[in-house]
PDB file of N, CA and C in Angstrom:
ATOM      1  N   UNK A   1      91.972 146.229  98.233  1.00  0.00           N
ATOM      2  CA  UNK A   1      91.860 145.461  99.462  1.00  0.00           C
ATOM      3  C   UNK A   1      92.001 143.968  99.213  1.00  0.00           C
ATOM      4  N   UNK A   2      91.672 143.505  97.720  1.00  0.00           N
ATOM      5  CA  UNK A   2      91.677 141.950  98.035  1.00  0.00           C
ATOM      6  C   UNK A   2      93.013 141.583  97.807  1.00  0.00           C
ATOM      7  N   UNK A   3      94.356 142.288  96.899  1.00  0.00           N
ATOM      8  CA  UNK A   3      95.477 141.391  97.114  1.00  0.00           C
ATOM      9  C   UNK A   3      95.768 141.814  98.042  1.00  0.00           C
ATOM     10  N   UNK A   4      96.090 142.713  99.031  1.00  0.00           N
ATOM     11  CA  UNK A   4      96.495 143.097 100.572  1.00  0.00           C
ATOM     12  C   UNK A   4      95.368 141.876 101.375  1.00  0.00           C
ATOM     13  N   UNK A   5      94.123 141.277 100.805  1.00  0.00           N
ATOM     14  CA  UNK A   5      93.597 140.089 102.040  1.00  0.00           C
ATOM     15  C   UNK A   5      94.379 138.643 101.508  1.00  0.00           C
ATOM     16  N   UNK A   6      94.777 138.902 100.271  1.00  0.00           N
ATOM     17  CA  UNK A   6      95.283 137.280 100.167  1.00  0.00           C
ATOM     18  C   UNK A   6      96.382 137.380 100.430  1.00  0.00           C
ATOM     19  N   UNK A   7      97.223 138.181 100.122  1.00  0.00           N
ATOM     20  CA  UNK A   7      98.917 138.085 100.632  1.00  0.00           C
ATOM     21  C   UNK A   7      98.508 138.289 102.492  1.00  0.00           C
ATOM     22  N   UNK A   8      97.890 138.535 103.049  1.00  0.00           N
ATOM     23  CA  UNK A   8      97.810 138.046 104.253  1.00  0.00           C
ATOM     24  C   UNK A   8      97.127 136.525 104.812  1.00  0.00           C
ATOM     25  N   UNK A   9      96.366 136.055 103.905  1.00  0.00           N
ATOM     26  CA  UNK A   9      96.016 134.782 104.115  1.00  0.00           C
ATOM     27  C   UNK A   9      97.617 134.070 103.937  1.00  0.00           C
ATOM     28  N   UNK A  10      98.041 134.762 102.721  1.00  0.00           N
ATOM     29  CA  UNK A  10      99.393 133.496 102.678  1.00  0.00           C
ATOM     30  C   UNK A  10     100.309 133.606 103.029  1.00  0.00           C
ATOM     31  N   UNK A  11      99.972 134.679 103.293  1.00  0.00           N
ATOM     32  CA  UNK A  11     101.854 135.074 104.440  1.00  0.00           C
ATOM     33  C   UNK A  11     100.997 134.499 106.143  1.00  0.00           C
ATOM     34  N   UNK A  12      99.642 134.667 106.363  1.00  0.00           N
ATOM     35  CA  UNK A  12      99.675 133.777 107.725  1.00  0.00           C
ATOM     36  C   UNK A  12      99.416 132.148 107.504  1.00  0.00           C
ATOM     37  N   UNK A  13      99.540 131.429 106.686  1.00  0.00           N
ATOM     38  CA  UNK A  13      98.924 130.107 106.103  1.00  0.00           C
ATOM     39  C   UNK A  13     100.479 129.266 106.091  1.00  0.00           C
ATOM     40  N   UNK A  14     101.603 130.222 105.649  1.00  0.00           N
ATOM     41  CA  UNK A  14     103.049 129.883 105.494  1.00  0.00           C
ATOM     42  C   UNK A  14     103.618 130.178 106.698  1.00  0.00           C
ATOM     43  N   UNK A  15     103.383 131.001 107.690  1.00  0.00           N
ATOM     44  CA  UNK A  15     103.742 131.058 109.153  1.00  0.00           C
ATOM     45  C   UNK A  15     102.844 130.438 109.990  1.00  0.00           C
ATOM     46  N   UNK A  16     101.531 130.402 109.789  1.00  0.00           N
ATOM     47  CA  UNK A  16     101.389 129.131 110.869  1.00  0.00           C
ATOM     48  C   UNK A  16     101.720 127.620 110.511  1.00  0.00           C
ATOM     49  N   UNK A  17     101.573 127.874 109.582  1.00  0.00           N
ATOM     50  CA  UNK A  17     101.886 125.825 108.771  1.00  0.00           C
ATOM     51  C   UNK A  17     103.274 126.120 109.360  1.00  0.00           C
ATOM     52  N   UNK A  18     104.160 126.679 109.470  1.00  0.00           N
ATOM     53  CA  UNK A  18     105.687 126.597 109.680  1.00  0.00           C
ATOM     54  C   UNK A  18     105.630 126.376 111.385  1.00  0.00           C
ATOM     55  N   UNK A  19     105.478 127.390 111.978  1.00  0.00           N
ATOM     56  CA  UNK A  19     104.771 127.121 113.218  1.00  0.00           C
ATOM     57  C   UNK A  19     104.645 125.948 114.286  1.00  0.00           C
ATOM     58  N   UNK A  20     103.529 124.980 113.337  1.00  0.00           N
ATOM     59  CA  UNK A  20     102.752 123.938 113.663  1.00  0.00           C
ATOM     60  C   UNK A  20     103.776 122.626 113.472  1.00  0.00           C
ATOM     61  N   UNK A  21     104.434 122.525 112.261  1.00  0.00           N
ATOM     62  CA  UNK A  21     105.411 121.778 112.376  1.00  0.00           C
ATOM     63  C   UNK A  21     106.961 122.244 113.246  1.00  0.00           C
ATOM     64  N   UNK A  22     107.081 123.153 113.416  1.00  0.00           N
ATOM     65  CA  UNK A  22     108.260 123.069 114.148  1.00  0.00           C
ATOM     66  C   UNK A  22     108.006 122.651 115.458  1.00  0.00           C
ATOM     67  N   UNK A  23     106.493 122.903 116.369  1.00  0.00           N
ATOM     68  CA  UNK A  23     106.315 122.639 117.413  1.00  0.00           C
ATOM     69  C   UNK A  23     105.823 121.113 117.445  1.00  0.00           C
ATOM     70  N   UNK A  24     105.670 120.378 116.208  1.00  0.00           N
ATOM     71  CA  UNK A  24     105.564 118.494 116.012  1.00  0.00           C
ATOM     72  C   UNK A  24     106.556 118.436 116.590  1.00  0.00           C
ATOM     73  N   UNK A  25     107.722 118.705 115.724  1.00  0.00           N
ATOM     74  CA  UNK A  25     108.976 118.247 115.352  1.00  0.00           C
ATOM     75  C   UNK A  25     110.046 118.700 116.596  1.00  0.00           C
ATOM     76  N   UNK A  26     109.872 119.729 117.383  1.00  0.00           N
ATOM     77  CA  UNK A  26     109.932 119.736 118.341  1.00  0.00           C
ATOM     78  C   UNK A  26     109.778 118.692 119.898  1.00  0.00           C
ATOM     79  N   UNK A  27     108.315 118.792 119.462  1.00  0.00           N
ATOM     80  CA  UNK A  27     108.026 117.846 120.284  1.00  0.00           C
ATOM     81  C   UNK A  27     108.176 116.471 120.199  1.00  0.00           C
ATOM     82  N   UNK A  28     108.274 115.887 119.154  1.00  0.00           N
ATOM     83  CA  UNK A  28     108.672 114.567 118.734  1.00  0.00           C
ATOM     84  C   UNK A  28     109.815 114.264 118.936  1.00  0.00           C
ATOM     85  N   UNK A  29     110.739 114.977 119.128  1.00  0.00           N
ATOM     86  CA  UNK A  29     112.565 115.099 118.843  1.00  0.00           C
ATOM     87  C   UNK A  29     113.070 114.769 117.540  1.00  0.00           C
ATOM     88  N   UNK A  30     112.164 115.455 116.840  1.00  0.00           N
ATOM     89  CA  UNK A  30     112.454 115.437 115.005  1.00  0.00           C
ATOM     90  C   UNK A  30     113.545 116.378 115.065  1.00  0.00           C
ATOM     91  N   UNK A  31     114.452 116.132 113.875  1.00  0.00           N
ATOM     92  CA  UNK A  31     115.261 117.550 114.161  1.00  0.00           C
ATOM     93  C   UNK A  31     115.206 118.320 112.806  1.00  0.00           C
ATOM     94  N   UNK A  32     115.005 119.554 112.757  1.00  0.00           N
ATOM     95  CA  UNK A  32     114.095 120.809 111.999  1.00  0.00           C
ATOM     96  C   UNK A  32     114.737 120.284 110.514  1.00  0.00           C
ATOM     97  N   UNK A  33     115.745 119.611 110.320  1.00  0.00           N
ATOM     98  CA  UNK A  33     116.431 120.088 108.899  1.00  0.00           C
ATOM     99  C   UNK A  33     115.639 119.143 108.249  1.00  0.00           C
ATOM    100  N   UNK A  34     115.537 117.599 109.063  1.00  0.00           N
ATOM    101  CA  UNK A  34     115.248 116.431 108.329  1.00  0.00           C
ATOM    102  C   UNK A  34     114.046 116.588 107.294  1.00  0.00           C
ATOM    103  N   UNK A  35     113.684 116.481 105.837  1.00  0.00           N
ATOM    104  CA  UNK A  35     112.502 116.659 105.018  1.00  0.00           C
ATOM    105  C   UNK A  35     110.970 115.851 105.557  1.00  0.00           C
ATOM    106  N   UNK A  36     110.164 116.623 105.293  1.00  0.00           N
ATOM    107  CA  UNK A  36     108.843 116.248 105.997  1.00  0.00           C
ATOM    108  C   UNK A  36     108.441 114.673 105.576  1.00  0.00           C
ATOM    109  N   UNK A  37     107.951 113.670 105.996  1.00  0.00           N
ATOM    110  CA  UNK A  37     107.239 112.544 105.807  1.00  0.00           C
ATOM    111  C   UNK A  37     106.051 111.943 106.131  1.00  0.00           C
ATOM    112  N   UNK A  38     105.882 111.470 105.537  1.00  0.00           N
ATOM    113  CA  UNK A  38     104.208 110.953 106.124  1.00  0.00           C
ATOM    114  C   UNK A  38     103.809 109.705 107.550  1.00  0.00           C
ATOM    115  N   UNK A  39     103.679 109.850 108.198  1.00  0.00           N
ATOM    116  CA  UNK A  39     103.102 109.412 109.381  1.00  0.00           C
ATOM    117  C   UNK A  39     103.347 107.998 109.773  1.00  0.00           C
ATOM    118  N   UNK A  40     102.738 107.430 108.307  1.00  0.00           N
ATOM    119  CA  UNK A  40     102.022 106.158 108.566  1.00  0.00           C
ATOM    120  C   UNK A  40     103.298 105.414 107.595  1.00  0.00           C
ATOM    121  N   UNK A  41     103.629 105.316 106.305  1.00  0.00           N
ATOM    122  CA  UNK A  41     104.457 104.594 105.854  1.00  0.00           C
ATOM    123  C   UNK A  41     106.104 105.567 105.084  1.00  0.00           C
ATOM    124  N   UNK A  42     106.252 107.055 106.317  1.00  0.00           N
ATOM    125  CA  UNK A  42     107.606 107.348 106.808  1.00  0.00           C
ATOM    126  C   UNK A  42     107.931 107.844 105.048  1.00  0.00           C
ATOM    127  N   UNK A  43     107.605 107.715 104.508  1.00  0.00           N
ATOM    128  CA  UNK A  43     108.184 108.265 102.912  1.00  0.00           C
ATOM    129  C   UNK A  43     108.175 109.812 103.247  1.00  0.00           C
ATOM    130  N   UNK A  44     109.210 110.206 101.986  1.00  0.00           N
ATOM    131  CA  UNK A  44     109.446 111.626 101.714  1.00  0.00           C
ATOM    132  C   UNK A  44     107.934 112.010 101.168  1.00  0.00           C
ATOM    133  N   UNK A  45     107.575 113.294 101.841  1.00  0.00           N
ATOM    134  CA  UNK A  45     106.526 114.343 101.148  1.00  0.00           C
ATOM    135  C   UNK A  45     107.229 115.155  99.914  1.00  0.00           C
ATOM    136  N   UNK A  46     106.858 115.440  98.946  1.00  0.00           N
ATOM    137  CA  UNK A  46     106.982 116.346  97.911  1.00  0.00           C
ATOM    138  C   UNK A  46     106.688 117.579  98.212  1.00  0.00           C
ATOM    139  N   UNK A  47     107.964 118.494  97.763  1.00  0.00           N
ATOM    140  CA  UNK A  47     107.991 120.175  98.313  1.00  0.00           C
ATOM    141  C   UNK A  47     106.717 120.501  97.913  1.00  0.00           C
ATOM    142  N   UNK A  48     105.848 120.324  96.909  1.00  0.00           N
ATOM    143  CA  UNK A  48     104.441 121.061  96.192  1.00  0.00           C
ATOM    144  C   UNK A  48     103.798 120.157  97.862  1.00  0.00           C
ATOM    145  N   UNK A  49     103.791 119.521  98.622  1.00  0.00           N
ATOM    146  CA  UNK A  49     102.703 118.962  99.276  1.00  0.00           C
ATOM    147  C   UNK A  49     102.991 119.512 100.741  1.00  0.00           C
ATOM    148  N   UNK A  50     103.973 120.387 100.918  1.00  0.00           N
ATOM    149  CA  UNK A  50     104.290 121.177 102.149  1.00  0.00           C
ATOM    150  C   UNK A  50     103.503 122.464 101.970  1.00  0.00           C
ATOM    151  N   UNK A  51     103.037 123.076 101.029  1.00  0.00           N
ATOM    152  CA  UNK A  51     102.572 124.311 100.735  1.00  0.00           C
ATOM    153  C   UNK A  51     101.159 124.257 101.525  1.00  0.00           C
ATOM    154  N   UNK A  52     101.272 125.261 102.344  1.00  0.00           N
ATOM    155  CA  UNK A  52      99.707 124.852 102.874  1.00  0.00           C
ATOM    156  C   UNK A  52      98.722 125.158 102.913  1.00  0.00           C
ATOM    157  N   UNK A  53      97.869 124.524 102.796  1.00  0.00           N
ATOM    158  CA  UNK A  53      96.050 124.422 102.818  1.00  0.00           C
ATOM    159  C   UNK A  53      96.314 124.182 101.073  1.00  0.00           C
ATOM    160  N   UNK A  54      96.484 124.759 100.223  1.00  0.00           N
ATOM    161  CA  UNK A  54      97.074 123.854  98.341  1.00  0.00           C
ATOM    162  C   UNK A  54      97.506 122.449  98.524  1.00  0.00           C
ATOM    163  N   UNK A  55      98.878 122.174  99.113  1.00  0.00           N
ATOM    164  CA  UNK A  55      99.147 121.055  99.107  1.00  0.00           C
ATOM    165  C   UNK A  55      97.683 119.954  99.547  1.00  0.00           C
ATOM    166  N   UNK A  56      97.441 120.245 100.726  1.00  0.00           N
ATOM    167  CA  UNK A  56      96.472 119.407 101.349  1.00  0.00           C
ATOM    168  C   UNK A  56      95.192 119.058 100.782  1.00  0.00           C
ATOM    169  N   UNK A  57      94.760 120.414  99.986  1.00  0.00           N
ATOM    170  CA  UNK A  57      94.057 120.166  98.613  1.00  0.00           C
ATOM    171  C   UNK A  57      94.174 119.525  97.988  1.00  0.00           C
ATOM    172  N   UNK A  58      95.220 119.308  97.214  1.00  0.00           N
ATOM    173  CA  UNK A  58      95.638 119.134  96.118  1.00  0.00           C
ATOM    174  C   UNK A  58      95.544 117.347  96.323  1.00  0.00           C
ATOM    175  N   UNK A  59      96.160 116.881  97.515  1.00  0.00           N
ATOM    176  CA  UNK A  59      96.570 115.796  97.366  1.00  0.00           C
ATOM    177  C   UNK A  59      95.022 114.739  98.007  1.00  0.00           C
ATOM    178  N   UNK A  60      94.186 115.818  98.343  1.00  0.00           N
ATOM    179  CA  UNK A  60      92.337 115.371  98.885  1.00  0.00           C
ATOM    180  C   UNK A  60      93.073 114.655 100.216  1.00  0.00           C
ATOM    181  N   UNK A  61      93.827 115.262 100.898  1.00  0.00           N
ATOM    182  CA  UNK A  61      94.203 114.919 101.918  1.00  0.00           C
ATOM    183  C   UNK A  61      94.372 113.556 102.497  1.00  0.00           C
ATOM    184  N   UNK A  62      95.350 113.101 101.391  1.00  0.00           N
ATOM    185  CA  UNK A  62      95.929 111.493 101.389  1.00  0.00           C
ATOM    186  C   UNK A  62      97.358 111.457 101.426  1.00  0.00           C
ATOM    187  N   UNK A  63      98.073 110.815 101.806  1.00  0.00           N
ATOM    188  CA  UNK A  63      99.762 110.098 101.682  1.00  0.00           C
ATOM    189  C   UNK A  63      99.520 109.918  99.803  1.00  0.00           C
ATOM    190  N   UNK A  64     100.336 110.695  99.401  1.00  0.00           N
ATOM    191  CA  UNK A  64     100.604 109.832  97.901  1.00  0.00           C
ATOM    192  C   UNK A  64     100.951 108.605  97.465  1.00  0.00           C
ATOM    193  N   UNK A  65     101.816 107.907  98.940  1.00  0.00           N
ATOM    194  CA  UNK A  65     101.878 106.685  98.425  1.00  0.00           C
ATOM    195  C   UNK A  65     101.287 105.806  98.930  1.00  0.00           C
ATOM    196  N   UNK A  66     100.722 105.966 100.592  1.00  0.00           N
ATOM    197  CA  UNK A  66      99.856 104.885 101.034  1.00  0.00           C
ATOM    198  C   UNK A  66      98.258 105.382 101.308  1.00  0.00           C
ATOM    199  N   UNK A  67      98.340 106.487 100.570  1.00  0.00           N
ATOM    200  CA  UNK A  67      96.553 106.539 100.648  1.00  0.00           C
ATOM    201  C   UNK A  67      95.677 106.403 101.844  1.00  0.00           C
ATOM    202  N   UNK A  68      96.810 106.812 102.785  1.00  0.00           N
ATOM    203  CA  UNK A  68      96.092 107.143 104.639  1.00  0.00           C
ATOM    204  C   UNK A  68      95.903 108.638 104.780  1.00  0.00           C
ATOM    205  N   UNK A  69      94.926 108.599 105.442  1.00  0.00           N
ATOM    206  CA  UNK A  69      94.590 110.170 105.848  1.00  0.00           C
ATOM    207  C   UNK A  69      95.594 111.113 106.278  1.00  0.00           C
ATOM    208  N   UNK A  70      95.692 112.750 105.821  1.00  0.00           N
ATOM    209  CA  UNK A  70      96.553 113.046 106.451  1.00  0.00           C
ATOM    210  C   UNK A  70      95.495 114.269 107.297  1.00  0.00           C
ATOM    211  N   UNK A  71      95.899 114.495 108.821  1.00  0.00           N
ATOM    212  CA  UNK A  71      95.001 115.405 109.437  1.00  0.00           C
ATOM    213  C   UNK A  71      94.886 116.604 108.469  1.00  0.00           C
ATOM    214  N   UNK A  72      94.476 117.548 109.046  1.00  0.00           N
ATOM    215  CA  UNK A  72      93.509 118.505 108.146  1.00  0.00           C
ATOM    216  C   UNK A  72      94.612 119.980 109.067  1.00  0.00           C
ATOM    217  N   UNK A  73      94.404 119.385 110.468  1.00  0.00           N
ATOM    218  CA  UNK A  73      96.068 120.323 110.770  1.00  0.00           C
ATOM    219  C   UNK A  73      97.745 120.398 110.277  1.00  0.00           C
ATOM    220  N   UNK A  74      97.713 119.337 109.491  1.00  0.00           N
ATOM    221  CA  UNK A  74      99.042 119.207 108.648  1.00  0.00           C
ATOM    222  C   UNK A  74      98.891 119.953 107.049  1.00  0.00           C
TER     223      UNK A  74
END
């Protein structure tokens, strides 16, 4: 039962994180291909920092380069 509960944590963790940004980016008039960036000073995110709820970990939920918060829904 527990790798059948984590391959469902991460198969729903990788479809809603996917989800959540298409309906930003959507709504923003981002257009889907462009690579993800950070908010506040517009830099490229690193593919390891798209992975989600790890990335957001990983990075203690900061911009790598300007050290602004990133929400906790991203």
């Amino acid at each position: 039962m527990g790798v059948i509960g984590i391959f469902g944590f991460v198969l729903g963790a990788c479809l809603g994180s996917f989800a959540h940004a298409t309906g930003q980016r959507l709504v923003r008039n981002i257009s889907l291909l462009t690579p993800s960036q950070c908010d506040h000073c517009q830099r490229k995110l690193s593919p390891w920092m798209n992975a989600p709820v790890l990335g957001w970990l990983a990075s203690l939920g900061r911009c790598r380069y300007c050290q602004n918060r990133l929400p906790l829904s991203y």
